Structure formats: structure tokens, C-alpha cells
């Protein structure tokens, strides 16, 4: 559905995207991840046809966004970051205008608009001036606009930014419902969001691709750096027992009130499994019951680790360098 | 041209809702009404003052004062077109719809041209007032209005371009005004030259020569070509400007 090939984008002398290539298959929901300034919006603007790439190309359903922008654009429902809207128009009026602009046939325009008003949770708002709407509701109007021409592909730039927790949950639920009929590329820097609604993730930082794959693949990219253990017994004793275990680093008591949760870091992540076994054995030797053992590798951590490192030292490069040695 | 019609409609709504169009029309009609009143007064008191010229011809062709309001009115009509959309970011939604830059530019431009035409429409009433008190040559009235339409097309095209060149509405209006004013001044400056190529060139671009001719029914093709290109060139430049944003 989307195929980016070596996208580069220069803003003056600043290179915001560097040879970015990735693909999104039909029917997938892909989370587009990256810290602030990574180039997410730049990429989505190129895909939606608002910006042109300095070099490289992107194909939407086989149509180049550079050479056939009109065809490519007609397959996309795009919601820009912060959903800018005409404040002097009414919600229904605006959506009707957008439907007409996107070439929805006159006969089906009204039904299309009432469908998206219901889908985006805007019931009863169609006579309200957009200038009078709260941020969350403007965001919904932006989403309704993206949906109004029933495009096969949705590109949403941070659809949940600035919403309250209830609205975030509603938007996520909506996106999960839209999965059935649309391919979706959604940008965010909130990882739990990707875990909640996406099949895949594409991670970028500083304009470069860092990692892509299914959520499990992304998690597996990073070995756990620590293990979290819930115990029955004295936490201080447990801490003492774990001082000299091979492969284990520091032990911390996670919650000073509860004192049943410990986190033990690994000094050598490649040896995580054996170290975990040694930790459990050491604890049972001093009569401390182990109730729960969870390797800690949330997507949050993967994200932090992968994007914090210099892009020249990604997992793939590290392997290459090892191989040369 | 896909998208032109919805863009035109939306732009008209924008012009009338943010009451720019109403304010402009009111101001314009006030000024033109005043001018018409003085014209009638001078005709009724000394009917031999403007020999060989009816009041309708005088209305369209006699004074730059009559066209001066357009120097300000046209840029104010067009200043929002692109500047506001770029400032508020709505341009991103507009240009990611499956429409060509040409449709966007023409849709917006034609909306201001509609307001311009509507703004002139009540002055037809003056012509009926004149005709009820004496002879009036309707073909001269028609060429007179054709002249005003040409002037509006050109001025609004310049204003459209100015609006695309900056995201500040004020700068857009000022830029277009200064540019149009420069052409106005050239018309005056022509009188300072002796007969010759400089003078005829300056007269060629002056709004007064166009309206002088057209109000007397002289439709010169050279004037037509000049004024139509005066509209087309800025519009073409605007389309290229909108396209260039993609590559900025
Ligand atoms: N129009 C522009 N001119 C110059 N530089 C720009 C422009 N737009 C973006 N940039 C720069 O390009 C880089 C990528 O910006 P982009 O908006 O794509 O980041 P992002 O990943 O969307 O960030 P965020 O999470 O904050 O939305 C940033 O360093 C930004 O400063
Ligand atoms: Mg962004």
C-alpha cells in the first residue's frame, strides 16, 4: 500500500530525512514512531503529497506521489498534525465541503458526512462553529475529514496528541474499528499507543530508519536489561543474597512501601537467561519465595535504547562490526 | 478542473462570513455614490461643461478618482486567499486533497472576482437613473463595464499573487497596493513627457487610457491584450508559487 524508497528531504542545508525506506502492506496498522524532531511529520507530509522529497520516491498503491500526485492523493485520507481547520465554518458544512473537494459524488455526500460524524463521535455537533470546538473535538473533525471519502489508506499524524485520557481511549478504539476497512499509518511518540492498536512499528530517529517489524520483533531487538522479581520474604535479605551472583548487577527495591518487588539489572544482557536462573536459585537458598519473574523489556525501553544511541550503532551495524573483527 | 467549484464556494463563504466582502462593498458603494452625486450635480448646473460626452461616459472614463478606491479594495479582497491559510496551517489540508494547484488558485481568484462583480452591480442603478432623465447609449455603458472588469481582473490577480508570496495578510495587501499604485503613478507621469515612445508606453499601461477608450466605445485589441496578460501573468506566477511550496 505504501512503499517509500530512499526518501530524502532537505530543509535548506538541514537534511531532515536520510534515505528512509519502508513499506506498509494492505490491511496493516503501522505505528510510526520517533522522538520529537525525528522527521515523522516530514515523512507523512511527503506521503500525503504536501511536500515533495528532495530525492527518492513513495508509491501509494503503485502510484508515485511525485509523478501522479492527484491519483495518489485520492487514495489517502490524511490528518495533519494539530488538525488545522477553517474556524469560520460549521462542522457539517466543513465536512460537506471536504467531501465535495475530494470528489465524493453529490448523491452520496450527505450520507458520507453523517457516517463520519457518527464514526468520529461528533453526533449533534454538525451545526457548531469549528472555532468554538475544543481541541479534542477539532481533532475528531480532522479525523472525520480523513474518513469522509472512504479512502483505502489513512495517514494520521499524532491523532491523540493533546487529548484527555478518555478521548485518547475513544480515538484508539475508533482506530481499532477502522482496521477492518483501511490500511493505517499512524504517527506517535507514545509507545503504549502502538502496543494498543498497531500490528507493526516503524521506528525513526534523526531522519533515519532505526528499526521496523512486528511489535514482537521490535521487542526482541533488545535483550532485557533487567529482570523484575516479586518475592515473599525480607527484601533486604534478598538484596544481600544477590550481591555476588555472576552476571547480575545492582538490585533495587522498586517500591519502598510494598517491598515485595525487586529489579535486578544484568551486567551482561546476552547472558540474561542463565543469570535469571542463578538469581532464582540464590533466592531459594536463603528461603525466600519467588512469586513472579518478568524480564523487563517494554517497548518504551526499546524505544529509549534504540533512539538514544547514535544511528551509526544500530543493532545491524553492531553485528557487522563484530563480524569484521 | 476538479476542485475549482468547491474552493470557489468556500472562499465566497469565507469572504462574506468574515465580513470583509460586506465592508468592502459598503465602502465602495459609498464612494461611487458620492462620485455619481457630484457628477450629476455638475451636469445639472452647467450642462455645457463636458462637451460631447454623456454622463455615463464621464462616469467610466473621466476621472482617476473613480478608480482610485480599487487600488486599496482589490488587495484587501485578495489578501486572505493564501496568507491566512498558510498562517493557520489549513493550506496543508487543502493541498493534500486531490486537486491541482491551478484549481486552487483559480477557485480562490474567481471568488474574489465574483465579489468584485457583485460590488459593481448596484451601480447599474445609476445608469437607469440617468436613462430616465435623458438619452443614454447602452453600448457605451457595456464597454465601460467591460473596462472595469478588465481592471478588476488584473488588480485581483496581482493581489492573489501577493497573498501567495507572504503569510502575512497585511504585507500581502500592502505589497499589492504599492505595485498597483506604481502603475497608477505611471499614468500620471506620462503627462510629464513630450510626445514620444516613453510617453506612449506609459500611457499604454495607465488605467486612465484604458477607461478613456472603453468609455467611448473604443475597444482597442492592444489594450485588451495588455490587460488580459496583466491578469494572466500574475495568476500563472501564483500557480508556480503554490507548486514551489512542495519543494521548499
Ligand atoms: N519547514 C521546515 N523548515 C525547516 N526545518 C524544518 C521544517 N519542518 C521541519 N523541520 C525540521 O525537520 C526536523 C523533523 O521535523 P518533523 O516535524 O518531521 O519532526 P517530527 O518527528 O514530526 O517531530 P514531532 O514529534 O515534534 O512532531 C526537525 O528538526 C525540524 O526542526
Ligand atoms: Mg510531528
Coordinates of C-alpha atoms and ligand atoms in Angstrom, one line a residue:
Chain A
X1 CA 0.0 0.0 0.0
X2 CA 2.9 2.4 0.9
X3 CA 6.3 1.8 -0.5
X4 CA 8.9 4.5 0.4
X5 CA 12.1 4.3 -1.5
X6 CA 15.2 6.2 -0.2
X7 CA 13.3 9.3 0.8
X8 CA 15.5 12.3 1.4
X9 CA 14.3 15.7 2.5
X10 CA 16.4 18.8 2.9
X11 CA 15.1 22.0 4.5
X12 CA 17.7 24.4 3.2
X13 CA 21.0 22.9 4.3
X14 CA 19.4 20.7 7.0
X15 CA 18.8 17.1 6.0
X16 CA 15.6 16.1 7.8
X17 CA 15.3 12.7 6.2
X18 CA 18.1 10.5 5.2
X19 CA 17.4 7.6 2.8
X20 CA 14.3 6.5 4.5
X21 CA 12.8 3.3 3.0
X22 CA 10.0 1.3 4.5
X23 CA 6.8 -0.5 3.4
X24 CA 3.3 -0.8 4.6
X25 CA 1.2 -3.7 3.3
X26 CA -2.5 -3.6 2.7
X27 CA -4.6 -4.1 5.8
X28 CA -1.8 -3.4 8.2
X29 CA -2.0 -0.9 11.0
X30 CA 1.5 0.5 11.4
X31 CA 2.8 2.8 14.2
X32 CA 5.3 5.4 13.0
X33 CA 7.5 6.1 16.0
X34 CA 10.2 8.5 16.8
X35 CA 11.2 11.2 19.3
X36 CA 10.5 14.9 18.7
X37 CA 12.1 16.2 15.5
X38 CA 12.8 12.7 14.2
X39 CA 11.1 13.5 10.9
X40 CA 7.8 11.8 11.4
X41 CA 5.7 14.7 10.2
X42 CA 8.1 15.4 7.4
X43 CA 7.7 11.8 6.2
X44 CA 3.9 11.9 6.5
X45 CA 3.7 15.2 4.6
X46 CA 5.7 13.7 1.8
X47 CA 3.5 10.6 1.7
X48 CA 0.4 12.8 1.6
X49 CA 1.7 14.9 -1.2
X50 CA 2.0 18.1 0.8
X51 CA 5.8 18.2 0.5
X52 CA 8.0 16.8 -2.3
X53 CA 11.0 14.6 -1.4
X54 CA 14.4 16.1 -2.3
X55 CA 15.2 12.7 -3.7
X56 CA 13.7 9.3 -3.6
X57 CA 10.0 8.4 -4.2
X58 CA 7.0 7.0 -2.5
X59 CA 4.3 4.9 -4.1
X60 CA 0.8 4.7 -2.8
X61 CA -0.9 1.6 -4.2
X62 CA 1.6 1.7 -7.0
X63 CA 1.2 5.3 -7.9
X64 CA 4.1 7.6 -7.4
X65 CA 3.3 10.6 -5.2
X66 CA 5.9 12.6 -7.2
X67 CA 4.7 11.8 -10.8
X68 CA 1.0 11.1 -10.2
X69 CA 0.1 13.2 -7.2
X70 CA -3.6 13.5 -7.9
X71 CA -4.3 9.8 -8.2
X72 CA -2.1 9.0 -5.2
X73 CA -3.7 11.7 -3.1
X74 CA -7.2 10.4 -3.9
X75 CA -6.4 7.2 -2.1
X76 CA -5.3 8.8 1.1
X77 CA -7.2 10.2 4.0
X78 CA -4.7 12.5 5.7
X79 CA -5.0 14.1 9.0
X80 CA -2.3 16.7 9.5
X81 CA -0.6 17.2 12.9
X82 CA -2.8 19.5 15.1
X83 CA -5.7 19.2 12.5
X84 CA -5.8 22.8 11.2
X85 CA -9.4 23.8 10.2
X86 CA -11.4 26.7 8.9
X87 CA -12.6 28.2 12.2
X88 CA -15.4 30.2 10.5
X89 CA -17.2 27.1 9.1
X90 CA -19.6 24.8 10.8
X91 CA -18.7 21.2 11.3
X92 CA -21.3 19.8 8.9
X93 CA -20.6 22.5 6.3
X94 CA -16.9 21.8 6.5
X95 CA -17.2 18.1 6.1
X96 CA -19.6 18.6 3.1
X97 CA -17.0 20.9 1.5
X98 CA -14.2 18.4 2.1
X99 CA -16.3 15.6 0.6
X100 CA -17.0 17.6 -2.5
X101 CA -13.3 18.6 -2.7
X102 CA -12.3 15.0 -2.6
X103 CA -14.7 14.1 -5.3
X104 CA -17.4 12.3 -3.4
X105 CA -20.4 12.1 -5.7
X106 CA -23.2 14.6 -5.0
X107 CA -25.8 11.9 -4.3
X108 CA -23.7 10.2 -1.6
X109 CA -22.2 13.3 0.0
X110 CA -24.8 13.7 2.7
X111 CA -24.7 10.1 3.8
X112 CA -20.9 10.1 3.8
X113 CA -20.9 13.1 6.1
X114 CA -23.4 11.6 8.5
X115 CA -21.5 8.4 8.5
X116 CA -18.2 10.1 9.5
X117 CA -19.9 12.3 12.0
X118 CA -21.1 9.2 13.8
X119 CA -17.8 7.4 13.3
X120 CA -15.7 10.2 14.8
X121 CA -18.1 10.7 17.7
X122 CA -19.4 14.1 16.6
X123 CA -23.1 13.4 16.9
X124 CA -25.1 16.5 17.4
X125 CA -22.2 18.8 16.5
X126 CA -22.7 19.4 12.9
X127 CA -24.2 22.9 13.4
X128 CA -21.4 24.1 15.7
X129 CA -18.8 26.6 14.5
X130 CA -15.4 24.9 14.3
X131 CA -13.9 27.9 16.1
X132 CA -16.0 27.1 19.1
X133 CA -14.9 23.5 19.4
X134 CA -12.4 22.2 22.0
X135 CA -9.1 20.8 20.9
X136 CA -10.3 17.2 21.2
X137 CA -13.3 17.9 19.1
X138 CA -11.3 19.6 16.4
X139 CA -9.1 16.6 16.3
X140 CA -12.2 14.5 15.7
X141 CA -13.3 16.8 12.9
X142 CA -9.8 16.2 11.4
X143 CA -10.3 12.5 11.7
X144 CA -13.8 12.7 10.2
X145 CA -12.3 14.7 7.3
X146 CA -9.7 12.0 6.7
X147 CA -12.5 9.4 6.6
X148 CA -15.1 11.2 4.5
X149 CA -14.1 9.9 1.1
X150 CA -13.6 6.3 2.4
X151 CA -10.0 6.2 1.2
X152 CA -8.2 2.8 1.4
X153 CA -5.3 4.4 3.2
X154 CA -5.4 6.6 6.3
X155 CA -2.3 8.6 7.3
X156 CA -2.8 10.1 10.8
X157 CA -0.2 12.5 12.3
X158 CA -0.4 12.2 16.1
X159 CA -4.2 11.8 16.3
X160 CA -4.2 11.6 20.1
X161 CA -1.9 14.5 20.8
X162 CA -3.4 16.9 23.3
X163 CA -6.4 14.8 24.1
X164 CA -7.6 13.9 27.6
X165 CA -7.3 10.2 28.6
X166 CA -11.0 9.4 27.8
X167 CA -10.7 10.9 24.4
X168 CA -7.4 9.1 23.8
X169 CA -9.2 5.8 24.6
X170 CA -12.0 6.7 22.2
X171 CA -9.7 7.6 19.4
X172 CA -7.8 4.3 19.9
X173 CA -11.0 2.4 19.9
X174 CA -12.0 4.1 16.7
X175 CA -8.7 3.3 15.0
X176 CA -9.1 -0.3 16.1
X177 CA -12.6 -0.3 14.4
X178 CA -11.2 1.3 11.3
X179 CA -8.7 -1.6 10.9
X180 CA -11.3 -3.6 9.2
X181 CA -11.6 -1.4 6.2
X182 CA -8.5 0.7 6.0
X183 CA -4.7 0.4 5.9
X184 CA -3.5 2.8 8.6
X185 CA -0.2 4.6 9.2
X186 CA -0.3 6.5 12.5
X187 CA 2.5 8.5 14.0
X188 CA 3.0 8.9 17.7
X189 CA 5.7 9.1 20.3
X190 CA 3.6 7.3 22.8
X191 CA 4.6 3.6 22.8
X192 CA 1.8 2.2 24.7
X193 CA -0.4 3.5 22.0
X194 CA 1.4 1.4 19.4
X195 CA 1.2 -1.6 21.6
X196 CA -2.5 -1.0 22.0
X197 CA -3.5 -0.6 18.4
X198 CA -0.8 -1.4 15.9
X199 CA 0.4 -4.6 14.2
X200 CA 3.7 -3.2 13.3
X201 CA 6.1 -0.4 14.1
X202 CA 8.5 1.7 12.1
X203 CA 11.0 3.5 14.3
X204 CA 12.9 6.5 13.1
X205 CA 15.3 9.0 14.8
X206 CA 17.1 11.9 13.3
X207 CA 15.6 11.2 9.9
X208 CA 16.9 7.7 9.7
X209 CA 15.2 4.3 10.0
X210 CA 16.2 2.7 13.2
X211 CA 14.1 -0.5 13.2
X212 CA 10.9 -1.9 11.7
X213 CA 8.9 -5.0 12.2
X214 CA 6.1 -6.6 14.2
X215 CA 5.8 -5.5 17.8
X216 CA 7.3 -8.8 19.0
X217 CA 10.3 -8.3 16.6
X218 CA 10.8 -4.8 17.9
X219 CA 10.8 -6.0 21.4
X220 CA 13.2 -8.9 20.6
X221 CA 15.6 -6.3 19.1
X222 CA 16.6 -5.6 22.6
X223 CA 17.5 -8.2 25.2
X224 CA 16.1 -7.4 28.6
X225 CA 18.4 -5.2 30.6
X226 CA 16.9 -6.3 33.9
X227 CA 14.5 -8.8 35.5
X228 CA 11.7 -7.9 37.8
X229 CA 11.0 -10.3 40.7
X230 CA 8.2 -10.4 43.2
X231 CA 9.2 -12.2 46.4
X232 CA 7.7 -13.5 49.6
X233 CA 10.1 -12.6 52.4
X234 CA 12.5 -9.9 53.5
X235 CA 13.6 -7.7 50.7
X236 CA 16.8 -6.6 52.4
X237 CA 17.8 -10.2 52.9
X238 CA 17.1 -10.9 49.3
X239 CA 19.2 -7.9 48.3
X240 CA 22.1 -9.2 50.3
X241 CA 21.8 -12.7 48.8
X242 CA 22.1 -11.3 45.3
X243 CA 25.2 -9.3 45.8
X244 CA 27.7 -11.7 44.3
X245 CA 25.7 -13.5 41.6
X246 CA 27.6 -13.9 38.4
X247 CA 26.0 -11.8 35.6
X248 CA 23.8 -9.8 38.0
X249 CA 24.3 -6.1 38.5
X250 CA 22.6 -3.9 41.0
X251 CA 19.4 -4.9 42.9
X252 CA 16.9 -2.2 43.7
X253 CA 13.7 -2.4 45.7
X254 CA 11.2 -0.9 43.4
X255 CA 8.6 0.3 45.9
X256 CA 9.8 1.2 49.4
X257 CA 6.3 0.7 50.9
X258 CA 5.5 -2.6 49.3
X259 CA 9.0 -4.1 49.5
X260 CA 8.0 -7.2 47.6
X261 CA 9.2 -6.1 44.1
X262 CA 12.8 -6.2 43.2
X263 CA 14.5 -5.3 40.0
X264 CA 17.9 -6.8 39.2
X265 CA 19.9 -5.5 36.3
X266 CA 22.0 -7.7 34.1
X267 CA 25.7 -6.8 33.7
X268 CA 25.7 -8.9 30.5
X269 CA 22.4 -8.9 28.7
X270 CA 23.5 -11.7 26.4
X271 CA 23.6 -14.0 29.4
X272 CA 20.2 -13.0 30.7
X273 CA 18.6 -16.4 30.9
X274 CA 21.4 -18.1 32.8
X275 CA 21.7 -15.2 35.1
X276 CA 17.9 -15.2 35.8
X277 CA 18.2 -18.9 36.8
X278 CA 21.1 -18.2 39.1
X279 CA 19.2 -15.4 40.8
X280 CA 16.2 -17.6 41.5
X281 CA 18.4 -20.4 42.8
X282 CA 20.2 -17.9 45.1
X283 CA 16.9 -16.7 46.5
X284 CA 15.6 -20.1 47.3
X285 CA 18.8 -21.0 49.0
X286 CA 18.1 -18.3 51.6
X287 CA 14.4 -19.4 51.9
X288 CA 12.9 -16.5 50.0
X289 CA 9.9 -17.5 47.9
X290 CA 9.9 -16.3 44.3
X291 CA 6.3 -15.5 43.2
X292 CA 6.9 -13.8 39.8
X293 CA 9.7 -13.3 37.4
X294 CA 9.3 -10.9 34.5
X295 CA 12.0 -9.8 32.1
X296 CA 11.7 -6.1 31.7
X297 CA 11.8 -5.1 28.0
X298 CA 8.8 -2.8 27.4
X299 CA 8.6 -1.1 24.1
X300 CA 9.2 2.1 25.9
X301 CA 12.6 0.8 26.8
X302 CA 13.3 -0.5 23.3
X303 CA 12.4 3.0 22.0
X304 CA 14.6 4.8 24.5
X305 CA 17.6 2.5 23.8
X306 CA 17.3 2.5 20.1
X307 CA 16.8 6.1 19.6
X308 CA 19.2 7.3 22.2
X309 CA 22.1 5.6 20.6
X310 CA 24.0 7.2 17.7
X311 CA 22.3 6.0 14.5
X312 CA 25.7 4.5 13.3
X313 CA 25.5 2.0 16.1
X314 CA 22.2 0.3 15.4
X315 CA 21.8 -3.4 16.0
X316 CA 22.6 -4.3 12.4
X317 CA 25.8 -2.2 12.3
X318 CA 27.0 -3.6 15.6
X319 CA 26.7 -7.1 14.2
X320 CA 28.6 -6.1 11.1
X321 CA 31.4 -4.7 13.1
X322 CA 31.6 -7.8 15.3
X323 CA 31.8 -9.9 12.1
X324 CA 34.7 -7.9 10.8
X325 CA 36.7 -8.4 13.9
Chain B
X1 CA -10.9 21.4 -13.4
X2 CA -11.6 19.3 -10.3
X3 CA -11.9 21.1 -7.0
X4 CA -12.3 24.6 -8.5
X5 CA -16.0 24.9 -7.7
X6 CA -16.0 23.8 -4.1
X7 CA -13.0 26.0 -3.4
X8 CA -14.7 28.9 -5.1
X9 CA -17.8 28.4 -2.9
X10 CA -15.9 28.0 0.3
X11 CA -13.9 31.2 -0.5
X12 CA -17.0 33.2 -1.1
X13 CA -18.4 31.9 2.2
X14 CA -15.1 33.0 3.9
X15 CA -15.3 36.4 2.3
X16 CA -18.8 37.0 3.4
X17 CA -18.6 35.4 6.8
X18 CA -15.5 37.3 7.9
X19 CA -17.3 40.4 6.9
X20 CA -14.6 41.6 4.5
X21 CA -16.8 41.4 1.5
X22 CA -19.6 43.4 3.2
X23 CA -17.3 46.1 4.5
X24 CA -15.7 46.5 1.1
X25 CA -18.9 46.6 -0.8
X26 CA -20.4 49.2 1.6
X27 CA -17.2 51.4 1.4
X28 CA -17.1 51.1 -2.4
X29 CA -20.8 51.9 -2.9
X30 CA -20.5 54.9 -0.6
X31 CA -17.5 56.3 -2.6
X32 CA -19.0 55.6 -6.0
X33 CA -22.4 57.0 -4.9
X34 CA -20.6 60.2 -3.8
X35 CA -18.8 60.4 -7.1
X36 CA -22.0 59.9 -9.0
X37 CA -23.8 62.6 -7.0
X38 CA -21.1 65.2 -7.8
X39 CA -21.2 64.1 -11.4
X40 CA -24.9 64.7 -11.6
X41 CA -24.7 68.0 -9.8
X42 CA -22.1 69.3 -12.3
X43 CA -24.2 68.1 -15.2
X44 CA -27.4 69.7 -13.9
X45 CA -25.7 73.0 -13.1
X46 CA -23.6 73.6 -16.2
X47 CA -24.6 71.2 -18.9
X48 CA -22.1 72.6 -21.3
X49 CA -19.0 71.8 -19.2
X50 CA -18.1 68.4 -20.7
X51 CA -18.9 68.9 -24.3
X52 CA -19.8 65.9 -26.4
X53 CA -19.7 63.5 -23.6
X54 CA -22.7 62.0 -21.9
X55 CA -22.8 61.4 -18.1
X56 CA -22.4 57.6 -18.5
X57 CA -19.2 58.1 -20.4
X58 CA -18.0 60.6 -17.9
X59 CA -18.8 58.2 -15.1
X60 CA -16.5 55.5 -16.5
X61 CA -13.9 57.5 -18.3
X62 CA -13.4 60.9 -16.8
X63 CA -11.6 60.6 -13.6
X64 CA -9.0 58.5 -11.9
X65 CA -10.7 59.4 -8.7
X66 CA -13.3 56.9 -9.8
X67 CA -10.7 54.0 -10.0
X68 CA -8.6 55.0 -7.0
X69 CA -10.6 53.1 -4.5
X70 CA -9.8 49.9 -6.4
X71 CA -6.1 50.3 -5.6
X72 CA -7.0 49.5 -2.0
X73 CA -10.2 47.5 -2.4
X74 CA -8.7 44.8 -4.7
X75 CA -5.7 44.0 -2.4
X76 CA -8.0 43.8 0.7
X77 CA -10.3 41.4 -1.1
X78 CA -7.4 39.1 -2.0
X79 CA -5.1 39.4 1.0
X80 CA -6.6 36.5 2.9
X81 CA -6.6 34.0 0.0
X82 CA -3.3 32.2 0.7
X83 CA -1.7 34.2 3.5
X84 CA -4.4 33.2 6.0
X85 CA -4.3 29.5 5.0
X86 CA -0.6 29.4 5.4
X87 CA -0.6 31.1 8.7
X88 CA -3.3 28.9 10.2
X89 CA -2.0 25.7 8.5
X90 CA -5.2 24.9 6.7
X91 CA -3.2 25.0 3.5
X92 CA -2.0 21.5 4.3
X93 CA -5.5 20.1 4.3
X94 CA -6.3 22.0 1.1
X95 CA -3.2 20.9 -0.8
X96 CA -3.4 17.2 0.2
X97 CA -6.8 16.9 -1.3
X98 CA -6.7 15.5 -4.8
X99 CA -6.8 18.9 -6.6
X100 CA -4.3 20.7 -8.8
X101 CA -2.6 23.9 -7.8
X102 CA -4.2 25.6 -10.8
X103 CA -7.7 24.7 -9.5
X104 CA -6.8 26.0 -6.1
X105 CA -5.5 29.3 -7.4
X106 CA -8.3 29.9 -9.9
X107 CA -11.1 28.9 -7.4
X108 CA -9.8 31.4 -5.0
X109 CA -9.2 34.1 -7.6
X110 CA -12.7 33.7 -9.2
X111 CA -14.3 34.0 -5.7
X112 CA -12.8 37.5 -5.4
X113 CA -13.8 38.3 -8.9
X114 CA -17.4 37.3 -8.0
X115 CA -17.4 39.8 -5.1
X116 CA -15.9 42.4 -7.4
X117 CA -18.7 41.9 -9.9
X118 CA -21.4 41.9 -7.2
X119 CA -19.8 45.1 -5.8
X120 CA -20.3 46.9 -9.1
X121 CA -23.7 45.5 -9.8
X122 CA -25.6 48.2 -7.9
X123 CA -24.0 50.9 -10.0
X124 CA -26.2 49.7 -12.9
X125 CA -28.9 51.5 -11.0
X126 CA -27.1 54.8 -11.7
X127 CA -27.4 54.1 -15.4
X128 CA -31.1 53.6 -15.1
X129 CA -31.4 56.8 -13.2
X130 CA -29.5 58.6 -16.0
X131 CA -31.6 57.0 -18.7
X132 CA -34.8 58.1 -17.1
X133 CA -33.7 61.7 -17.3
X134 CA -32.2 61.7 -20.8
X135 CA -30.6 59.8 -23.6
X136 CA -28.1 57.1 -22.7
X137 CA -26.0 55.0 -25.0
X138 CA -26.2 51.4 -23.6
X139 CA -23.4 50.1 -25.8
X140 CA -21.1 52.6 -24.2
X141 CA -22.3 51.5 -20.8
X142 CA -21.4 47.9 -21.8
X143 CA -17.9 48.8 -22.9
X144 CA -17.5 50.9 -19.8
X145 CA -18.3 47.9 -17.6
X146 CA -16.0 45.7 -19.7
X147 CA -13.2 48.1 -18.9
X148 CA -13.9 47.9 -15.2
X149 CA -14.0 44.2 -15.4
X150 CA -10.6 44.1 -17.1
X151 CA -9.1 46.4 -14.4
X152 CA -10.6 44.2 -11.7
X153 CA -9.2 41.0 -13.2
X154 CA -5.7 42.5 -13.4
X155 CA -5.7 44.0 -9.9
X156 CA -7.2 40.9 -8.2
X157 CA -4.6 38.7 -10.0
X158 CA -1.8 40.9 -8.6
X159 CA -3.4 40.7 -5.2
X160 CA -3.7 36.9 -5.4
X161 CA 0.0 36.6 -6.2
X162 CA 0.9 38.9 -3.3
X163 CA -1.1 36.8 -1.0
X164 CA 0.8 33.7 -2.0
X165 CA 4.1 35.4 -1.6
X166 CA 3.8 36.1 2.1
X167 CA 1.9 34.5 5.0
X168 CA 1.1 38.0 6.4
X169 CA -2.2 39.4 5.2
X170 CA -1.0 42.9 5.9
X171 CA 2.1 42.5 3.9
X172 CA 0.1 41.0 1.1
X173 CA -2.3 43.9 0.9
X174 CA 0.5 46.5 1.1
X175 CA 2.6 44.8 -1.5
X176 CA -0.2 44.6 -4.0
X177 CA -1.3 48.2 -3.3
X178 CA 2.2 49.5 -3.9
X179 CA 2.5 47.6 -7.1
X180 CA -0.9 48.7 -8.4
X181 CA -0.1 52.3 -7.3
X182 CA 3.1 52.2 -9.3
X183 CA 1.0 51.6 -12.5
X184 CA -1.3 54.4 -11.4
X185 CA 1.6 56.8 -11.0
X186 CA 2.9 55.8 -14.4
X187 CA -0.3 57.0 -15.9
X188 CA 0.2 60.4 -14.3
X189 CA 3.8 60.5 -15.1
X190 CA 3.0 60.1 -18.8
X191 CA 1.7 63.7 -18.8
X192 CA 5.2 64.9 -17.9
X193 CA 6.8 63.6 -21.1
X194 CA 6.7 65.1 -24.6
X195 CA 5.1 63.1 -27.3
X196 CA 7.3 60.1 -28.0
X197 CA 7.9 56.4 -27.2
X198 CA 8.3 56.9 -23.4
X199 CA 5.0 58.7 -23.2
X200 CA 3.1 56.3 -25.3
X201 CA 4.5 53.4 -23.4
X202 CA 3.5 54.9 -20.1
X203 CA 0.1 55.8 -21.4
X204 CA -0.3 52.3 -22.6
X205 CA -0.1 50.9 -19.1
X206 CA -2.2 53.6 -17.5
X207 CA -5.7 52.7 -16.2
X208 CA -6.9 56.1 -17.4
X209 CA -6.2 55.4 -21.1
X210 CA -8.0 52.1 -20.9
X211 CA -11.1 53.6 -19.4
X212 CA -11.0 56.7 -21.6
X213 CA -11.1 54.4 -24.6
X214 CA -13.6 51.9 -23.3
X215 CA -16.0 54.5 -22.0
X216 CA -16.1 56.0 -25.5
X217 CA -16.7 52.6 -27.1
X218 CA -13.1 52.2 -28.4
X219 CA -12.1 48.6 -27.8
X220 CA -8.5 48.5 -28.9
X221 CA -7.1 45.0 -29.2
X222 CA -3.7 46.1 -27.9
X223 CA -5.3 47.4 -24.7
X224 CA -7.2 44.2 -24.4
X225 CA -4.1 42.1 -24.8
X226 CA -2.2 44.2 -22.3
X227 CA -4.9 44.0 -19.6
X228 CA -5.7 40.3 -20.1
X229 CA -2.0 39.4 -19.8
X230 CA -1.9 41.7 -16.8
X231 CA -4.3 39.2 -15.2
X232 CA -2.9 36.0 -16.6
X233 CA 0.8 36.5 -15.8
X234 CA 0.3 37.0 -12.0
X235 CA -2.1 34.1 -11.9
X236 CA 0.4 31.9 -13.7
X237 CA 3.1 33.1 -11.2
X238 CA 0.8 32.2 -8.3
X239 CA 0.3 28.7 -9.6
X240 CA 4.0 28.2 -9.8
X241 CA 4.4 29.7 -6.3
X242 CA 1.9 27.2 -4.9
X243 CA 3.7 24.4 -6.7
X244 CA 7.0 25.6 -5.3
X245 CA 5.9 25.2 -1.7
X246 CA 6.1 21.4 -2.1
X247 CA 9.8 21.7 -2.8
X248 CA 10.7 24.3 -0.2
Ligands
LIG1 N1 9.5 23.8 7.2 C1 10.7 23.4 7.9 N2 11.8 24.2 7.7 C2 12.9 23.8 8.3 N3 13.1 22.8 9.1 C3 12.0 22.0 9.3 C4 10.7 22.3 8.7 N4 9.9 21.4 9.1 C5 10.5 20.6 10.0 N5 11.8 20.9 10.1 C6 12.9 20.2 10.9 O1 12.9 18.9 10.5 C7 13.1 18.0 11.5 C8 11.9 17.0 11.5 O2 10.7 17.6 11.8 P1 9.3 16.9 11.9 O3 8.3 17.9 12.1 O4 9.2 16.0 10.8 O5 9.5 16.0 13.3 P2 8.5 15.1 14.0 O6 9.1 13.8 14.0 O7 7.2 15.2 13.4 O8 8.5 15.7 15.5 P3 7.3 15.9 16.5 O9 7.2 14.6 17.3 O10 7.8 17.0 17.4 O11 6.0 16.2 15.8 C9 13.1 18.9 12.8 O12 14.4 19.1 13.2 C10 12.5 20.2 12.3 O13 13.1 21.3 13.0
LIG2 MG1 5.3 15.8 14.0

